[in-house]
Amino acid sequence: MNNNLVKPTDLKGLVSLPEYIASVVSMDSKGFFSCLNPNHPDNHPSMCLDPNHPQYVHCFSCGVSYDLFDCWALINDGVTETKKNSAGKEKPVYNFNAVASEIADHYGYALIGDPANDLYSVEPPLPEPPAEPAQTSTNFREQLEDWHANLNQTDYLQKRGITQTTAEIFNLGYSPLTNSIIIPYGQDGYYVQRALNPIEKRDRYRFPIGQARAYNIEALAQCKTVFIVEGQFDALSIMQESDVGAVATSTSQTRLIVKALQKFKEQDPTINPTIILSMDNDRAGQKANRALQRDLEALGFTCYVNPVNGDYKDANEFLVKDREGFRQKLQHVINQPDNWLDNYYADIKKRHDYPDNIPTGFKNLDDELDGGLQPKLYVLGAVSSLGKTTFALNIADNLAKQGRHVFFFSMESSKREVTDKLLSRASCLSNGHKWTQLQVSRGAWLNNAEDKEEFDGLFKAFSRYQHFLHIYDNRVKASQVKDLVNGWLDNHPDEKEAACSR
């Protein structure tokens, strides 16, 4: 069961409206800010958080009251259309479920049920406006300093291997109220809370609503060498133990790195940091490393996949378990980001222990190829109709039977015709009836029960390995071949594959 499943209305209890408002608007010393009502030219800030109803903001001038969903639509989606509700108050017009989906996606929740397409129509009950303006203090920079001063109330950073010096440099803090470590993201008050004892894993991190960000993204423009990792503590660990930069982002938000580098490059064409990808040692991390490397290299950036994690899940775990080992590994990766010599030696040993020759299934050919196909480009050339396609297809069939993933791109025959030919071959290799490609296609084997039973046996045997044979017919353009193969590899980073194309 997915513990992240919630109803749209549950989001109001899971997301703090005061924290959201504090992160996206500019307040005066009393907590007032310009009204969000697009029809109200608020020259003298008259909206504030409602102290009697913390799930709403209220304007003392025009009288509107907005909840989390209203504020999100007005601030993040640029909604300008409004209508009056039953109480005669202005309410923004937007797709409620779409806004709920945006909020849920930002916080890692999944909504129950299918979103509707109707405009916002069911309005939550509006609170009575407060009798007097709220006298709240929301000076966010002062709050960060207060949290920083509370660090002596917890030893969590020491347990994570983070020193007091690092905490001072990056202005880390602690909130006794929420029992959370506060990690500032920059100079504008954006921060995340890392709950120390979350009830559920999904509650571990709380991010302010607004534009998604990567931690310490400025390092891409300021440092010559930058690590890309998943967690903020991984980035802090690397920067603490070295003189290089580190940026943290989630595996689903790697586009932030690409966009930031594009922006920095536009501002300064000379920017070209050495980027070392070191996401977590798991399937998602490996997939993110590969995809990000491809995207960044396509933009002309120097980029290497060289995890500093060692045998641990991430950099911070390595630091906690073996600080000296982490330092040595970190320095080695910095000095040799391409890891050429280590990879060279490991590759020789791997080839010795696990030969990379792939038997074609034709003994005489394999003997001539010193064991079979190798990771090279092979070109088959012959006069027309001599059997080039059939020969290549027979090799692909043999490789798939070995449990190797094969990609067969047919630029002439359809996928149906290729499958007919494969089943015809299967019958010719059997001790029973032999069917031609045309007989297979027309169902000649359906003429009597004995033939049907025999063909069903061939079909069942073919079905057991056919998922290793990825057939693409002439509907695929040659320009799409690379993207199709890379897309599959991204989703199967730990699979061993072979590719055969025509």
PDB file of N, CA and C in Angstrom, residues 246-298:
ATOM      1  N   ALA A 246      29.656  21.189  -4.272  1.00  0.00           N
ATOM      2  CA  ALA A 246      28.717  20.068  -4.359  1.00  0.00           C
ATOM      3  C   ALA A 246      27.302  20.613  -4.406  1.00  0.00           C
ATOM      4  N   VAL A 247      26.490  20.004  -5.256  1.00  0.00           N
ATOM      5  CA  VAL A 247      25.099  20.403  -5.436  1.00  0.00           C
ATOM      6  C   VAL A 247      24.232  19.185  -5.185  1.00  0.00           C
ATOM      7  N   ALA A 248      23.107  19.371  -4.497  1.00  0.00           N
ATOM      8  CA  ALA A 248      22.204  18.264  -4.205  1.00  0.00           C
ATOM      9  C   ALA A 248      20.868  18.468  -4.897  1.00  0.00           C
ATOM     10  N   THR A 249      20.396  17.419  -5.548  1.00  0.00           N
ATOM     11  CA  THR A 249      19.075  17.444  -6.169  1.00  0.00           C
ATOM     12  C   THR A 249      18.530  16.025  -6.147  1.00  0.00           C
ATOM     13  N   SER A 250      17.227  15.882  -6.320  1.00  0.00           N
ATOM     14  CA  SER A 250      16.630  14.551  -6.329  1.00  0.00           C
ATOM     15  C   SER A 250      16.769  13.933  -7.715  1.00  0.00           C
ATOM     16  N   THR A 251      16.610  12.615  -7.800  1.00  0.00           N
ATOM     17  CA  THR A 251      16.731  11.928  -9.090  1.00  0.00           C
ATOM     18  C   THR A 251      15.647  12.368 -10.059  1.00  0.00           C
ATOM     19  N   SER A 252      14.535  12.876  -9.545  1.00  0.00           N
ATOM     20  CA  SER A 252      13.439  13.323 -10.409  1.00  0.00           C
ATOM     21  C   SER A 252      13.547  14.794 -10.798  1.00  0.00           C
ATOM     22  N   GLN A 253      14.548  15.492 -10.254  1.00  0.00           N
ATOM     23  CA  GLN A 253      14.691  16.932 -10.524  1.00  0.00           C
ATOM     24  C   GLN A 253      16.040  17.266 -11.147  1.00  0.00           C
ATOM     25  N   THR A 254      16.631  16.318 -11.878  1.00  0.00           N
ATOM     26  CA  THR A 254      17.942  16.576 -12.479  1.00  0.00           C
ATOM     27  C   THR A 254      17.879  17.671 -13.537  1.00  0.00           C
ATOM     28  N   ARG A 255      16.687  17.934 -14.057  1.00  0.00           N
ATOM     29  CA  ARG A 255      16.549  19.002 -15.052  1.00  0.00           C
ATOM     30  C   ARG A 255      16.964  20.359 -14.465  1.00  0.00           C
ATOM     31  N   LEU A 256      16.903  20.512 -13.148  1.00  0.00           N
ATOM     32  CA  LEU A 256      17.311  21.760 -12.519  1.00  0.00           C
ATOM     33  C   LEU A 256      18.789  22.029 -12.763  1.00  0.00           C
ATOM     34  N   ILE A 257      19.592  20.959 -12.781  1.00  0.00           N
ATOM     35  CA  ILE A 257      21.026  21.110 -13.028  1.00  0.00           C
ATOM     36  C   ILE A 257      21.254  21.581 -14.457  1.00  0.00           C
ATOM     37  N   VAL A 258      20.559  20.954 -15.397  1.00  0.00           N
ATOM     38  CA  VAL A 258      20.711  21.298 -16.806  1.00  0.00           C
ATOM     39  C   VAL A 258      20.304  22.752 -17.049  1.00  0.00           C
ATOM     40  N   LYS A 259      19.158  23.151 -16.512  1.00  0.00           N
ATOM     41  CA  LYS A 259      18.670  24.516 -16.716  1.00  0.00           C
ATOM     42  C   LYS A 259      19.615  25.546 -16.084  1.00  0.00           C
ATOM     43  N   ALA A 260      20.117  25.220 -14.891  1.00  0.00           N
ATOM     44  CA  ALA A 260      21.017  26.160 -14.209  1.00  0.00           C
ATOM     45  C   ALA A 260      22.306  26.354 -14.999  1.00  0.00           C
ATOM     46  N   LEU A 261      22.871  25.271 -15.520  1.00  0.00           N
ATOM     47  CA  LEU A 261      24.108  25.394 -16.284  1.00  0.00           C
ATOM     48  C   LEU A 261      23.890  26.176 -17.578  1.00  0.00           C
ATOM     49  N   GLN A 262      22.744  25.944 -18.204  1.00  0.00           N
ATOM     50  CA  GLN A 262      22.430  26.715 -19.408  1.00  0.00           C
ATOM     51  C   GLN A 262      22.359  28.206 -19.092  1.00  0.00           C
ATOM     52  N   LYS A 263      21.726  28.541 -17.981  1.00  0.00           N
ATOM     53  CA  LYS A 263      21.593  29.943 -17.572  1.00  0.00           C
ATOM     54  C   LYS A 263      22.964  30.540 -17.248  1.00  0.00           C
ATOM     55  N   PHE A 264      23.770  29.811 -16.471  1.00  0.00           N
ATOM     56  CA  PHE A 264      25.086  30.319 -16.103  1.00  0.00           C
ATOM     57  C   PHE A 264      25.973  30.489 -17.347  1.00  0.00           C
ATOM     58  N   LYS A 265      25.832  29.575 -18.285  1.00  0.00           N
ATOM     59  CA  LYS A 265      26.634  29.637 -19.511  1.00  0.00           C
ATOM     60  C   LYS A 265      26.251  30.857 -20.351  1.00  0.00           C
ATOM     61  N   GLU A 266      24.967  31.195 -20.354  1.00  0.00           N
ATOM     62  CA  GLU A 266      24.521  32.389 -21.075  1.00  0.00           C
ATOM     63  C   GLU A 266      25.091  33.648 -20.444  1.00  0.00           C
ATOM     64  N   GLN A 267      25.182  33.641 -19.113  1.00  0.00           N
ATOM     65  CA  GLN A 267      25.703  34.803 -18.402  1.00  0.00           C
ATOM     66  C   GLN A 267      27.219  34.914 -18.527  1.00  0.00           C
ATOM     67  N   ASP A 268      27.889  33.756 -18.578  1.00  0.00           N
ATOM     68  CA  ASP A 268      29.343  33.734 -18.689  1.00  0.00           C
ATOM     69  C   ASP A 268      29.759  32.544 -19.550  1.00  0.00           C
ATOM     70  N   PRO A 269      30.040  32.752 -20.837  1.00  0.00           N
ATOM     71  CA  PRO A 269      30.381  31.658 -21.755  1.00  0.00           C
ATOM     72  C   PRO A 269      31.628  30.872 -21.361  1.00  0.00           C
ATOM     73  N   THR A 270      32.465  31.428 -20.469  1.00  0.00           N
ATOM     74  CA  THR A 270      33.694  30.731 -20.076  1.00  0.00           C
ATOM     75  C   THR A 270      33.454  29.675 -19.001  1.00  0.00           C
ATOM     76  N   ILE A 271      32.262  29.619 -18.433  1.00  0.00           N
ATOM     77  CA  ILE A 271      31.974  28.654 -17.367  1.00  0.00           C
ATOM     78  C   ILE A 271      31.966  27.231 -17.931  1.00  0.00           C
ATOM     79  N   ASN A 272      32.802  26.374 -17.366  1.00  0.00           N
ATOM     80  CA  ASN A 272      32.847  24.966 -17.788  1.00  0.00           C
ATOM     81  C   ASN A 272      33.409  24.119 -16.651  1.00  0.00           C
ATOM     82  N   PRO A 273      32.653  23.952 -15.570  1.00  0.00           N
ATOM     83  CA  PRO A 273      33.167  23.194 -14.429  1.00  0.00           C
ATOM     84  C   PRO A 273      33.315  21.701 -14.759  1.00  0.00           C
ATOM     85  N   THR A 274      34.228  21.050 -14.079  1.00  0.00           N
ATOM     86  CA  THR A 274      34.314  19.600 -14.157  1.00  0.00           C
ATOM     87  C   THR A 274      33.223  19.038 -13.255  1.00  0.00           C
ATOM     88  N   ILE A 275      32.285  18.324 -13.835  1.00  0.00           N
ATOM     89  CA  ILE A 275      31.117  17.839 -13.092  1.00  0.00           C
ATOM     90  C   ILE A 275      31.264  16.345 -12.837  1.00  0.00           C
ATOM     91  N   ILE A 276      31.179  15.959 -11.584  1.00  0.00           N
ATOM     92  CA  ILE A 276      31.307  14.551 -11.191  1.00  0.00           C
ATOM     93  C   ILE A 276      29.961  14.087 -10.638  1.00  0.00           C
ATOM     94  N   LEU A 277      29.348  13.128 -11.301  1.00  0.00           N
ATOM     95  CA  LEU A 277      28.036  12.629 -10.898  1.00  0.00           C
ATOM     96  C   LEU A 277      28.202  11.509  -9.876  1.00  0.00           C
ATOM     97  N   SER A 278      27.599  11.703  -8.718  1.00  0.00           N
ATOM     98  CA  SER A 278      27.751  10.738  -7.620  1.00  0.00           C
ATOM     99  C   SER A 278      26.433  10.581  -6.872  1.00  0.00           C
ATOM    100  N   MET A 279      25.390  10.213  -7.618  1.00  0.00           N
ATOM    101  CA  MET A 279      24.097   9.976  -6.982  1.00  0.00           C
ATOM    102  C   MET A 279      24.165   8.693  -6.155  1.00  0.00           C
ATOM    103  N   ASP A 280      23.100   8.356  -5.443  1.00  0.00           N
ATOM    104  CA  ASP A 280      23.109   7.214  -4.530  1.00  0.00           C
ATOM    105  C   ASP A 280      23.395   5.902  -5.250  1.00  0.00           C
ATOM    106  N   ASN A 281      23.956   4.956  -4.482  1.00  0.00           N
ATOM    107  CA  ASN A 281      24.248   3.625  -5.023  1.00  0.00           C
ATOM    108  C   ASN A 281      22.989   2.771  -5.049  1.00  0.00           C
ATOM    109  N   ASP A 282      22.049   3.122  -5.873  1.00  0.00           N
ATOM    110  CA  ASP A 282      20.856   2.311  -6.062  1.00  0.00           C
ATOM    111  C   ASP A 282      20.412   2.470  -7.513  1.00  0.00           C
ATOM    112  N   ARG A 283      19.360   1.762  -7.870  1.00  0.00           N
ATOM    113  CA  ARG A 283      18.904   1.750  -9.253  1.00  0.00           C
ATOM    114  C   ARG A 283      18.544   3.151  -9.750  1.00  0.00           C
ATOM    115  N   ALA A 284      17.791   3.890  -8.923  1.00  0.00           N
ATOM    116  CA  ALA A 284      17.382   5.236  -9.311  1.00  0.00           C
ATOM    117  C   ALA A 284      18.587   6.154  -9.477  1.00  0.00           C
ATOM    118  N   GLY A 285      19.582   6.019  -8.586  1.00  0.00           N
ATOM    119  CA  GLY A 285      20.770   6.846  -8.674  1.00  0.00           C
ATOM    120  C   GLY A 285      21.580   6.560  -9.928  1.00  0.00           C
ATOM    121  N   GLN A 286      21.732   5.272 -10.269  1.00  0.00           N
ATOM    122  CA  GLN A 286      22.465   4.897 -11.480  1.00  0.00           C
ATOM    123  C   GLN A 286      21.757   5.420 -12.724  1.00  0.00           C
ATOM    124  N   LYS A 287      20.447   5.322 -12.725  1.00  0.00           N
ATOM    125  CA  LYS A 287      19.668   5.825 -13.863  1.00  0.00           C
ATOM    126  C   LYS A 287      19.843   7.338 -14.005  1.00  0.00           C
ATOM    127  N   ALA A 288      19.797   8.051 -12.881  1.00  0.00           N
ATOM    128  CA  ALA A 288      19.937   9.506 -12.912  1.00  0.00           C
ATOM    129  C   ALA A 288      21.339   9.906 -13.375  1.00  0.00           C
ATOM    130  N   ASN A 289      22.369   9.179 -12.919  1.00  0.00           N
ATOM    131  CA  ASN A 289      23.738   9.455 -13.354  1.00  0.00           C
ATOM    132  C   ASN A 289      23.858   9.368 -14.874  1.00  0.00           C
ATOM    133  N   ARG A 290      23.334   8.287 -15.418  1.00  0.00           N
ATOM    134  CA  ARG A 290      23.464   8.043 -16.859  1.00  0.00           C
ATOM    135  C   ARG A 290      22.713   9.112 -17.666  1.00  0.00           C
ATOM    136  N   ALA A 291      21.481   9.398 -17.268  1.00  0.00           N
ATOM    137  CA  ALA A 291      20.671  10.376 -18.007  1.00  0.00           C
ATOM    138  C   ALA A 291      21.275  11.775 -17.914  1.00  0.00           C
ATOM    139  N   LEU A 292      21.731  12.145 -16.720  1.00  0.00           N
ATOM    140  CA  LEU A 292      22.298  13.490 -16.540  1.00  0.00           C
ATOM    141  C   LEU A 292      23.609  13.637 -17.304  1.00  0.00           C
ATOM    142  N   GLN A 293      24.418  12.590 -17.315  1.00  0.00           N
ATOM    143  CA  GLN A 293      25.667  12.645 -18.077  1.00  0.00           C
ATOM    144  C   GLN A 293      25.386  12.868 -19.562  1.00  0.00           C
ATOM    145  N   ARG A 294      24.413  12.154 -20.086  1.00  0.00           N
ATOM    146  CA  ARG A 294      24.083  12.302 -21.500  1.00  0.00           C
ATOM    147  C   ARG A 294      23.589  13.721 -21.807  1.00  0.00           C
ATOM    148  N   ASP A 295      22.729  14.260 -20.940  1.00  0.00           N
ATOM    149  CA  ASP A 295      22.179  15.592 -21.173  1.00  0.00           C
ATOM    150  C   ASP A 295      23.256  16.675 -21.094  1.00  0.00           C
ATOM    151  N   LEU A 296      24.155  16.545 -20.108  1.00  0.00           N
ATOM    152  CA  LEU A 296      25.178  17.575 -19.922  1.00  0.00           C
ATOM    153  C   LEU A 296      26.246  17.508 -21.003  1.00  0.00           C
ATOM    154  N   GLU A 297      26.625  16.302 -21.397  1.00  0.00           N
ATOM    155  CA  GLU A 297      27.622  16.178 -22.462  1.00  0.00           C
ATOM    156  C   GLU A 297      27.062  16.692 -23.791  1.00  0.00           C
ATOM    157  N   ALA A 298      25.754  16.525 -23.989  1.00  0.00           N
ATOM    158  CA  ALA A 298      25.131  17.036 -25.212  1.00  0.00           C
ATOM    159  C   ALA A 298      25.206  18.560 -25.267  1.00  0.00           C
TER     160      ALA A 298
END
